[in-house]
Short mmCIF file of C-alpha atoms in Angstrom, two decimals:
data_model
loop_
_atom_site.label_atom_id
_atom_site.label_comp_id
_atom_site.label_asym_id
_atom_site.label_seq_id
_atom_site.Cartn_x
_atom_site.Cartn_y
_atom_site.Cartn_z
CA UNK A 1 -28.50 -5.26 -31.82
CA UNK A 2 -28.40 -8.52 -33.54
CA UNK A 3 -31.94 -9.55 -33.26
CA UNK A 4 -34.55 -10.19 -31.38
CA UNK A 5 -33.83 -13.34 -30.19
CA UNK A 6 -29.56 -12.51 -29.63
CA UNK A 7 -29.32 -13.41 -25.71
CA UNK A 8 -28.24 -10.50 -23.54
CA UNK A 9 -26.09 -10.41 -20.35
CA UNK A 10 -23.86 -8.59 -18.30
CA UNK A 11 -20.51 -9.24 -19.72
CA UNK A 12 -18.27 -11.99 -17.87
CA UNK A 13 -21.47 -13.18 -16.86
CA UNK A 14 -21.22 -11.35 -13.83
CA UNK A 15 -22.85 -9.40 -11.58
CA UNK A 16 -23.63 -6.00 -10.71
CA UNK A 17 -24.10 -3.50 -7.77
CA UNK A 18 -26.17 -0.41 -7.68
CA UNK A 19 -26.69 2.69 -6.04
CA UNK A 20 -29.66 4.97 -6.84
CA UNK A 21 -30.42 8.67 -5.57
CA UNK A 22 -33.79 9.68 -6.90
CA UNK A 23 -33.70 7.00 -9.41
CA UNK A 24 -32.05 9.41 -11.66
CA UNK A 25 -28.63 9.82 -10.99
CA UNK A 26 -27.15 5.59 -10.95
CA UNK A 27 -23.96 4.19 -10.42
CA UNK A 28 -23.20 0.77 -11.40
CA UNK A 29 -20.53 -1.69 -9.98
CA UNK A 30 -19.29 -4.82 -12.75
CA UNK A 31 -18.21 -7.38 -10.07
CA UNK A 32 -15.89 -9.00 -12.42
CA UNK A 33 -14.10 -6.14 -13.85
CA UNK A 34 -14.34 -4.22 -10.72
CA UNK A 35 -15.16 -0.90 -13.05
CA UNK A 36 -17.63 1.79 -11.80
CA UNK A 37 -20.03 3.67 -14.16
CA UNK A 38 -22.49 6.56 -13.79
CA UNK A 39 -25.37 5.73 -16.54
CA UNK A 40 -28.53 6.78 -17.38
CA UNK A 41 -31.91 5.85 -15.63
CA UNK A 42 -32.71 3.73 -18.80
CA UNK A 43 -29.46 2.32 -18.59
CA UNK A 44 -29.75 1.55 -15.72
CA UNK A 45 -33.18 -0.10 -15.76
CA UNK A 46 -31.79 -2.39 -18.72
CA UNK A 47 -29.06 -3.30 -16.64
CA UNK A 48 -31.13 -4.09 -13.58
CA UNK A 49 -33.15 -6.25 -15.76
CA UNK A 50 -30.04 -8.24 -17.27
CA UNK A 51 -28.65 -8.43 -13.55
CA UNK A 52 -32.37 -10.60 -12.57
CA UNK A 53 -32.01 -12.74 -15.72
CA UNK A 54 -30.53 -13.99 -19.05
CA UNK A 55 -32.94 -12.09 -21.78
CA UNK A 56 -33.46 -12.39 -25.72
CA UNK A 57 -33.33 -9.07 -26.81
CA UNK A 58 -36.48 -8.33 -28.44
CA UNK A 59 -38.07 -9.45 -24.28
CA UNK A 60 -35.58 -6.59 -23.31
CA UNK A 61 -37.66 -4.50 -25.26
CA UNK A 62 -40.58 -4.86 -23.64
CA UNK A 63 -39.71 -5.64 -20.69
CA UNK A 64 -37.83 -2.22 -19.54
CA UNK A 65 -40.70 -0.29 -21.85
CA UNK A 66 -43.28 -1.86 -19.50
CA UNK A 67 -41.27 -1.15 -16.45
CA UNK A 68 -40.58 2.33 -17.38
CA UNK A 69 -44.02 3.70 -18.86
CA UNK A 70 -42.58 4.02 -22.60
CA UNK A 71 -44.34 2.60 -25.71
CA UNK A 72 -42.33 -0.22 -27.58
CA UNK A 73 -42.40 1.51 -30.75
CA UNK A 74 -39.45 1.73 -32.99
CA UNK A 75 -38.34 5.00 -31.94
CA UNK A 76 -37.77 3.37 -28.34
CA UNK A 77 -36.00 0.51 -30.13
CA UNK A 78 -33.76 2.48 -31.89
CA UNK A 79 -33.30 4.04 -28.45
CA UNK A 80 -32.55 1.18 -26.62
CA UNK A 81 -30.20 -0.43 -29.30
CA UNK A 82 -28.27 3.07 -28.67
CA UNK A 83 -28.00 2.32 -24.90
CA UNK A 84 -27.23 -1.24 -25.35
CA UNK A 85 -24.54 -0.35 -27.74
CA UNK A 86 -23.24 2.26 -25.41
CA UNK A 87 -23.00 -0.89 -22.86
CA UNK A 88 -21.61 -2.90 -24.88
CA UNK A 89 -18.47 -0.59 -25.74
CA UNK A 90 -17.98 0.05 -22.15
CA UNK A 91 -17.89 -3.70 -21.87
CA UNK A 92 -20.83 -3.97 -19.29
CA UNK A 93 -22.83 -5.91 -21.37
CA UNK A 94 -22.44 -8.30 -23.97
CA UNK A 95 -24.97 -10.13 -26.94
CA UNK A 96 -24.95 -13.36 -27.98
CA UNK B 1 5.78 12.36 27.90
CA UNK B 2 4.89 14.83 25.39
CA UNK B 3 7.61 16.63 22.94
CA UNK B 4 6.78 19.86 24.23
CA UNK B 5 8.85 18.34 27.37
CA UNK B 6 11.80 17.77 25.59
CA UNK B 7 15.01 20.00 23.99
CA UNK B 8 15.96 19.85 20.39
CA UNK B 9 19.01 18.07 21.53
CA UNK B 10 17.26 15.34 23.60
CA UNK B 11 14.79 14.88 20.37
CA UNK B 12 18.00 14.89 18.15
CA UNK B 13 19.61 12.11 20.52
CA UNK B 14 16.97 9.87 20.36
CA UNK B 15 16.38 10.09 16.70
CA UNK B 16 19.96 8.69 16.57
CA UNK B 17 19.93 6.08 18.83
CA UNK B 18 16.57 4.37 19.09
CA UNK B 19 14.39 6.42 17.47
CA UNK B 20 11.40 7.61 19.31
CA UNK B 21 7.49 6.76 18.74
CA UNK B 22 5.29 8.72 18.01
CA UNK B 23 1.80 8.27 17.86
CA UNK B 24 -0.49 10.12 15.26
CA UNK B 25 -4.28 8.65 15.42
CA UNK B 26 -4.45 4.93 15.19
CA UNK B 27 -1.03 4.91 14.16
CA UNK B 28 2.48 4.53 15.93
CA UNK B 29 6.16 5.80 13.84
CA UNK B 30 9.28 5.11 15.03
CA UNK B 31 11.27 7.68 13.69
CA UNK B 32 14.96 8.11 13.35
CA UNK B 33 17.15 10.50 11.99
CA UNK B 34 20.68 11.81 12.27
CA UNK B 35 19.57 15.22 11.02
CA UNK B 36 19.10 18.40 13.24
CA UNK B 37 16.04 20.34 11.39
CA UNK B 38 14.56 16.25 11.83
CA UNK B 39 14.55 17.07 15.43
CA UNK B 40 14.02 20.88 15.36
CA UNK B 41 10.88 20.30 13.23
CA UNK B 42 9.42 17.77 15.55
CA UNK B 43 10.09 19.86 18.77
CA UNK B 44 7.60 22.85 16.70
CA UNK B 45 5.52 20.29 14.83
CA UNK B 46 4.42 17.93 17.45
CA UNK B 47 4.98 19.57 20.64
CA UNK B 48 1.68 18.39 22.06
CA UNK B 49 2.10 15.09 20.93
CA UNK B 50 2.97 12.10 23.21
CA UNK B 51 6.34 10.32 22.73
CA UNK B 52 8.60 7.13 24.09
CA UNK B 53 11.58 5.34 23.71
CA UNK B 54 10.46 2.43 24.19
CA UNK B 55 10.36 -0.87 21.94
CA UNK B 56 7.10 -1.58 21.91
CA UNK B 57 4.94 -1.98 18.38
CA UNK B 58 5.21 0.34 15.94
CA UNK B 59 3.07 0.44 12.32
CA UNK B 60 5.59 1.90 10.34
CA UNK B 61 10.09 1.84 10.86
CA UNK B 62 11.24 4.99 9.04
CA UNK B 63 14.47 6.85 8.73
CA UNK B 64 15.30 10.29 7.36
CA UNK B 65 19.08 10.59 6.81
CA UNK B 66 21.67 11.03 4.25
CA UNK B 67 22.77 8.38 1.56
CA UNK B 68 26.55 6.66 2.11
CA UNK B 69 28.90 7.80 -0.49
CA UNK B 70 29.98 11.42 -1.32
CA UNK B 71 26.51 12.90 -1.53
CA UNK B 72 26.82 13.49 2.34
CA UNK B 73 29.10 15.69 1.61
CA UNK B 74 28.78 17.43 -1.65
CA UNK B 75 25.49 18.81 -2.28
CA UNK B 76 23.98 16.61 0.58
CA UNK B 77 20.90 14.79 0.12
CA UNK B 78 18.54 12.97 2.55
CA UNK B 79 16.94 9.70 1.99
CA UNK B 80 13.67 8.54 3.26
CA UNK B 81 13.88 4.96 4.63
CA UNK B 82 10.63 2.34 5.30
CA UNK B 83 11.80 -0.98 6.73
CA UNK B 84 15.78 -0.20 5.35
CA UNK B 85 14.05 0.64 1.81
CA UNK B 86 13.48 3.75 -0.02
CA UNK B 87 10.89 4.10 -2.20
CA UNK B 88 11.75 7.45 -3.16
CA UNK B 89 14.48 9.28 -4.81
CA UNK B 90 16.90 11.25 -2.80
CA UNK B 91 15.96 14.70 -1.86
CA UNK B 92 18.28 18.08 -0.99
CA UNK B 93 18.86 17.85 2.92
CA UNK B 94 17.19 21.35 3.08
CA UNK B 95 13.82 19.42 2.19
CA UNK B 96 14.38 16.73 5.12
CA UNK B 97 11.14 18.01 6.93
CA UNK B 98 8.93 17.61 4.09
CA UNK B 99 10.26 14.52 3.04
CA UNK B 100 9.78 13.31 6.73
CA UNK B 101 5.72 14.50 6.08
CA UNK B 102 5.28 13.25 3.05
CA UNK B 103 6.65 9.72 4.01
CA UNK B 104 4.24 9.51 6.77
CA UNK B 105 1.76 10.05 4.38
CA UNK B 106 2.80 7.62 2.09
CA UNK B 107 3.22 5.08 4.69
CA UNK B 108 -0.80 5.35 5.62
CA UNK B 109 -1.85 5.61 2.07
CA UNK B 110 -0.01 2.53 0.87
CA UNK B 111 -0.04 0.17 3.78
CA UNK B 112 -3.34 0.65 5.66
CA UNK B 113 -6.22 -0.30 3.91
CA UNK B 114 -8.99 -1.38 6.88
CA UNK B 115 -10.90 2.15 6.22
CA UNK B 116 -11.83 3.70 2.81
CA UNK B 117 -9.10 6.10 2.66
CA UNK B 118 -9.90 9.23 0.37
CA UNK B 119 -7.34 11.88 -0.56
CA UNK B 120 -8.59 14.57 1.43
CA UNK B 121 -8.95 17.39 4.51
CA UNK B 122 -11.09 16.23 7.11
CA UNK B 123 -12.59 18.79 9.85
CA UNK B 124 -14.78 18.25 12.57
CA UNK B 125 -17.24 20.22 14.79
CA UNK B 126 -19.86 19.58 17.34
CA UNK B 127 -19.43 15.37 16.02
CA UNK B 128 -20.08 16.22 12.21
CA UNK B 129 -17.02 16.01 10.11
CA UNK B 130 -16.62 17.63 6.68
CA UNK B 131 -14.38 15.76 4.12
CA UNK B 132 -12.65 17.98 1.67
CA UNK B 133 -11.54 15.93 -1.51
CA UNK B 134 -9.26 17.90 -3.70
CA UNK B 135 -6.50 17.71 -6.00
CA UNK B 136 -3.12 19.56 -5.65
CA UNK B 137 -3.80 23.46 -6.08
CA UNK B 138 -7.21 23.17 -5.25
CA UNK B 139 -7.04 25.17 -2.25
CA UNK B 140 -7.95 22.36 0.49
CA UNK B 141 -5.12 22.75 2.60
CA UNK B 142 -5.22 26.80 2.90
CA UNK B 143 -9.21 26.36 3.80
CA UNK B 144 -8.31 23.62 5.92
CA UNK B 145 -5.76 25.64 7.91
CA UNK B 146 -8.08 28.61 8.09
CA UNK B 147 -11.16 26.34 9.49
CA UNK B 148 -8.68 24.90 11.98
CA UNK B 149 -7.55 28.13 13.23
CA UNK B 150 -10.75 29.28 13.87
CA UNK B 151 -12.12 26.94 15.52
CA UNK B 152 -12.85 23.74 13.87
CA UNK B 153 -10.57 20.21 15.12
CA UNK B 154 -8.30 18.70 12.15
CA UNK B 155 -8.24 15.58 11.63
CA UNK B 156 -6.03 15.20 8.53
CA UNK B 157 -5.06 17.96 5.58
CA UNK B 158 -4.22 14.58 3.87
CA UNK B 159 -6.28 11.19 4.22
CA UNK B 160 -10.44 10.69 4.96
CA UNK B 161 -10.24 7.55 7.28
CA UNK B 162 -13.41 6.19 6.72
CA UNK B 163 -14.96 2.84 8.64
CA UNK B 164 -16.95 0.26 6.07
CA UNK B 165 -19.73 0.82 7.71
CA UNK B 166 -19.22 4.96 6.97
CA UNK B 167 -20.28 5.81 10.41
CA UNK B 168 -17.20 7.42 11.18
CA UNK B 169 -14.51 8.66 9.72
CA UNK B 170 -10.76 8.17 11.84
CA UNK B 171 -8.14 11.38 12.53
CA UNK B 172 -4.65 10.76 12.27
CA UNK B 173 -2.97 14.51 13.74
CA UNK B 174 -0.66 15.85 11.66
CA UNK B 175 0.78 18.99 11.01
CA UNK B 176 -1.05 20.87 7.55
CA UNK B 177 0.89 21.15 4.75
CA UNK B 178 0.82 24.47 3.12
CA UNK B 179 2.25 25.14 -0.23
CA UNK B 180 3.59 28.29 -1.75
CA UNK B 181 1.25 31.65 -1.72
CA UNK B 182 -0.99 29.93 1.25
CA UNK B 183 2.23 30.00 3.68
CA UNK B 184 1.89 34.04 3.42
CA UNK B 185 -1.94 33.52 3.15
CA UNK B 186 -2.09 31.53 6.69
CA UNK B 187 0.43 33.34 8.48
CA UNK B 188 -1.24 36.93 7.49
CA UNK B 189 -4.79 35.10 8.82
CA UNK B 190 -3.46 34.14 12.32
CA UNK B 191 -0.80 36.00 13.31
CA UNK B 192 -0.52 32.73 16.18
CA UNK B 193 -0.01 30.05 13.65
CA UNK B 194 3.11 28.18 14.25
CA UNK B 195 4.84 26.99 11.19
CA UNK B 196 7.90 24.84 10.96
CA UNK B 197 10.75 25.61 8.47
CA UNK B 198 10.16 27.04 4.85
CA UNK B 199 11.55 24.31 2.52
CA UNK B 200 12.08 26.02 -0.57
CA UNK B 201 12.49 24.81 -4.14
CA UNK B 202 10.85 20.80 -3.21
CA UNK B 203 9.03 19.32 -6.41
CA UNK B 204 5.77 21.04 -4.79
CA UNK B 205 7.39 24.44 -5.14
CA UNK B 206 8.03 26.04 -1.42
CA UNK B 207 6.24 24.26 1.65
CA UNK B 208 5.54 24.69 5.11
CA UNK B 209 3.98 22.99 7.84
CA UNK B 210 1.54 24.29 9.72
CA UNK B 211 1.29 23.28 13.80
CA UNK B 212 -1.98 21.53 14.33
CA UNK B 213 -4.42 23.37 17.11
CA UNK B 214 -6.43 20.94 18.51
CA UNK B 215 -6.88 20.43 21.93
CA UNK B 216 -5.77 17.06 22.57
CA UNK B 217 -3.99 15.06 19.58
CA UNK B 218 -3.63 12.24 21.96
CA UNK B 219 -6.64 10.68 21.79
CA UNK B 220 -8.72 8.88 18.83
CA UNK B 221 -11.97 10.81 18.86
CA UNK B 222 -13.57 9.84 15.85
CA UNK B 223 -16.41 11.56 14.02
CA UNK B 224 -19.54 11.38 11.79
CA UNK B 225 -19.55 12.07 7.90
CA UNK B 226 -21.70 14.90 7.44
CA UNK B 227 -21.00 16.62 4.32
CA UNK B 228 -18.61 16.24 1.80
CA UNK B 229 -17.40 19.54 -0.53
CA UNK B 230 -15.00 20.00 -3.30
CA UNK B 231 -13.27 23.33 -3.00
CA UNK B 232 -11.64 25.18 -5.65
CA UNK B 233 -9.74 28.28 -4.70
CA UNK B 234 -9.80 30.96 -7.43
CA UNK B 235 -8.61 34.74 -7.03
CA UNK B 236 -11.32 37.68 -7.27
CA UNK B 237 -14.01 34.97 -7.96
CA UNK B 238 -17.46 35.03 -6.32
CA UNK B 239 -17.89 32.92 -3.35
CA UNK B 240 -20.71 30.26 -4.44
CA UNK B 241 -21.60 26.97 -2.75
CA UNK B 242 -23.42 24.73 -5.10
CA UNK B 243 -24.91 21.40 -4.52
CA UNK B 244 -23.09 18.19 -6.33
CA UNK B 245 -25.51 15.72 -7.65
CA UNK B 246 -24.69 12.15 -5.49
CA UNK B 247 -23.47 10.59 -8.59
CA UNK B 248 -20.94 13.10 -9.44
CA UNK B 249 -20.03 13.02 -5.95
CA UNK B 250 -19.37 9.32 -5.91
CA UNK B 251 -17.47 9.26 -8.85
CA UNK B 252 -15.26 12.73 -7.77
CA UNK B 253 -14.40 11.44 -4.27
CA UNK B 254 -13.50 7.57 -5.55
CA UNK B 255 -11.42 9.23 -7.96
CA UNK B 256 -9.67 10.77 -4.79
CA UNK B 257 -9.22 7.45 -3.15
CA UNK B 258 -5.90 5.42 -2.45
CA UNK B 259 -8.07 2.20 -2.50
CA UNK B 260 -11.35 2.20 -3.87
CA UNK B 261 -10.53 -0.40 -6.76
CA UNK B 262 -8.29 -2.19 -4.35
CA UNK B 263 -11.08 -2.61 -1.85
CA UNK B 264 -13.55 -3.77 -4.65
CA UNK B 265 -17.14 -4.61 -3.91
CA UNK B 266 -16.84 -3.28 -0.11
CA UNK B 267 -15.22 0.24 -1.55
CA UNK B 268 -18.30 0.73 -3.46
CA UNK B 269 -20.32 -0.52 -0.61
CA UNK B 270 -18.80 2.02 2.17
CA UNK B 271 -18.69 5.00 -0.81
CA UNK B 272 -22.25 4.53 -1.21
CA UNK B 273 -23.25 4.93 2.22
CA UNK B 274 -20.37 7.77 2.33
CA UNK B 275 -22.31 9.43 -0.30
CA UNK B 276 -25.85 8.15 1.23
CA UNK B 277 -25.22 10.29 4.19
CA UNK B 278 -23.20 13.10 3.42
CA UNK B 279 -24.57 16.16 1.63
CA UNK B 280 -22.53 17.36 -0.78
CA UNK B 281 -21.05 20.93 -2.50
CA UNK B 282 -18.88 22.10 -4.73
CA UNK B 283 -17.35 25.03 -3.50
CA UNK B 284 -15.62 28.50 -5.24
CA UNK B 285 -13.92 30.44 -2.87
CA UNK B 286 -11.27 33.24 -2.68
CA UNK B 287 -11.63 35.01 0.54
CA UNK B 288 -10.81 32.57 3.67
CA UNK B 289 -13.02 34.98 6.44
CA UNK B 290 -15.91 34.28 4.11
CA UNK B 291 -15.24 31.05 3.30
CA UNK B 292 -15.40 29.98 6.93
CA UNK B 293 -18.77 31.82 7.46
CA UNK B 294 -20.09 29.94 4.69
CA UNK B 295 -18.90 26.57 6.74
CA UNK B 296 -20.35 27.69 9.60
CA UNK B 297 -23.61 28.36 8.14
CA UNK B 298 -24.11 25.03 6.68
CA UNK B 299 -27.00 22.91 7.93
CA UNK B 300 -25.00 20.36 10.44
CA UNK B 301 -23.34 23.39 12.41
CA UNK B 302 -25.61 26.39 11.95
#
């Protein structure tokens, strides 16, 4: 991402709808585009976060490592740039 | 009265003249036609089903008959007509009967949009109803025919009616289209199954209809979601029911729906308590006698 202080939000500044089974297998609803996506449960708990609030990145960080038991090391944050890149290209999220 | 009361050529005159109503589900057709397998097919089709004359409401004003012009004549075609338009390319006259079915379909999945509506067989026993999602050659509509003819009430080989809240899902009676090797398939099952004519060479290859079974098609008796399963007919292959993970089963069945985008943030809404509820398979099958054991031993009617 672009740094730890970029601003993160759902793209169109929009909201979003979930469904959970298990808390593993989540589908996600983009109000605005009216697009539905399967995603993963880390995914899904960035996007749950960015749904609650506007976020600078590097508070994204340890915010969904603190809600889901990982360490905010750099192997997480390499993780998580993956996801939010992944989010970004399907146009869920976007960074500022 | 019911059809069952009438001749062919009674059906035939009123198809001409004012067209008759008939009611399928929550839904009234006036149909009319100048065409005689129009008529005989309804006389086999919907014998049980209750008819009038009479001018009051109907959803959907269609017409099967042929174009003006020379192609009345000369390798005659039939038109299908919705309001005086037609949305579809002429057709042979020898595929009037399918092009009858298929326009009722059509009607329902592009006018009615005050249920989910999902692309689909729906059965129903003991209250529970199974919805069958499928694409074309999956093998829905043989399964769907067998199930029916032993036992279980049809409410559609086509369309999944299904309320917002997805407490129940709607039937709307109509005959089951069968396609190809499943018209041998159903008539070697039950040597009682009534089928209308065989319309050979249509765009879907060679198709019959199949007389629904159920006891009373008069009546709205709707039902509760129970499980949802994705069939997929395959010769000599091992019968296996497997269970589909909710989130493949949400994205499979919206996939199979006329108006899930069009519906927006209430589509997802009612398919998540569609999936919520419903427990859900796929399904590899290529014997129908086992197949419809399998059904029967599934949780909601064992």
């Amino acid at each position: 991402m672009e740094g730890r202080n970029s601003v993160v939000q759902i793209a169109g500044r929009s909201g979003l709808l979930f469904s959970f089974w298990d808390e593993k297998e989540i589908i996600v609803y983009h109000l605005k585009s009216g697009d539905t996506h399967t995603v993963n449960p880390v995914a899904g708990e960035v996007l749950r976060v960015l749904n609650e609030r506007l976020i600078a990145s590097g508070d994204l960080y340890d915010l969904v490592a603190d809600r889901m038991g990982y360490i905010n090391d750099d192997e997480f944050r390499s993780y998580l740039d993956e996801v939010l890149q992944e989010l970004s290209n399907i146009e869920l999220l976007e960074v500022n | 009265m019911r059809v069952s009361e009438l001749s062919v050529h009674e059906i035939g005159l009123m198809l001409q003249t004012s067209g008759i109503n008939l009611t399928t589900g929550p839904f009234v057709y006036r149909i009319k036609s100048s065409l005689s397998d129009v008529a005989k097919a309804i006389k086999i089709l919907y014998q049980d089903f209750l008819v009038s004359i009479d001018h009051n409401f109907a959803d959907f004003h269609i017409r099967i008959d042929p174009p003006n012009g020379f192609r009345r004549w000369f390798r005659p075609q039939a038109n299908f007509y919705f309001d005086n338009t037609k949305p579809f390319s002429p057709m042979a006259v020898g595929n009037a009967v399918a092009l009858l079915e298929w326009g009722m379909n059509w009607c329902v999945s592009t006018y009615v949009n005050q249920y989910l509506k999902i692309h689909a067989a729906v059965l129903e026993k003991d209250g529970m109803a199974v919805i069958m999602p499928g694409s074309p050659g999956a093998g829905k509509s043989t399964l769907c025919a067998g199930l029916m003819l032993k036992g279980w009430r049809l409410l559609s080989d086509e369309l999944a009616l299904v309320s917002f809240d997805a407490e129940t899902v709607t039937p709307t009676y109509r005959p089951v289209s069968l396609k190809n090797e499943s018209i041998d398939v159903i008539s070697g099952f039950d040597t009682e199954a009534v089928l209308g004519p065989v319309v050979k060479d249509t765009h879907k290859g060679t198709v019959a209809h199949l007389k629904i079974n159920n006891d009373d098609v008069n009546s709205i008796v709707e039902s509760k979601p129970a499980c949802i399963i994705f069939p997929k007919y395959k010769k000599d292959t091992e019968q296996k029911l497997t269970p589909c993970p909710k989130a493949a089963a949400f994205i499979k069945t919206a996939e199979n729906s006329f108006n899930y985008s069009m519906l927006g943030e209430q589509g997802f809404k009612t398919m998540t308590r569609l999936i919520d509820r419903c427990d859900c398979y796929y399904f590899k099958y290529s014997d129908l006698t086992t197949a419809i054991a399998e059904f029967n031993a599934l949780e909601p009617w064992r």
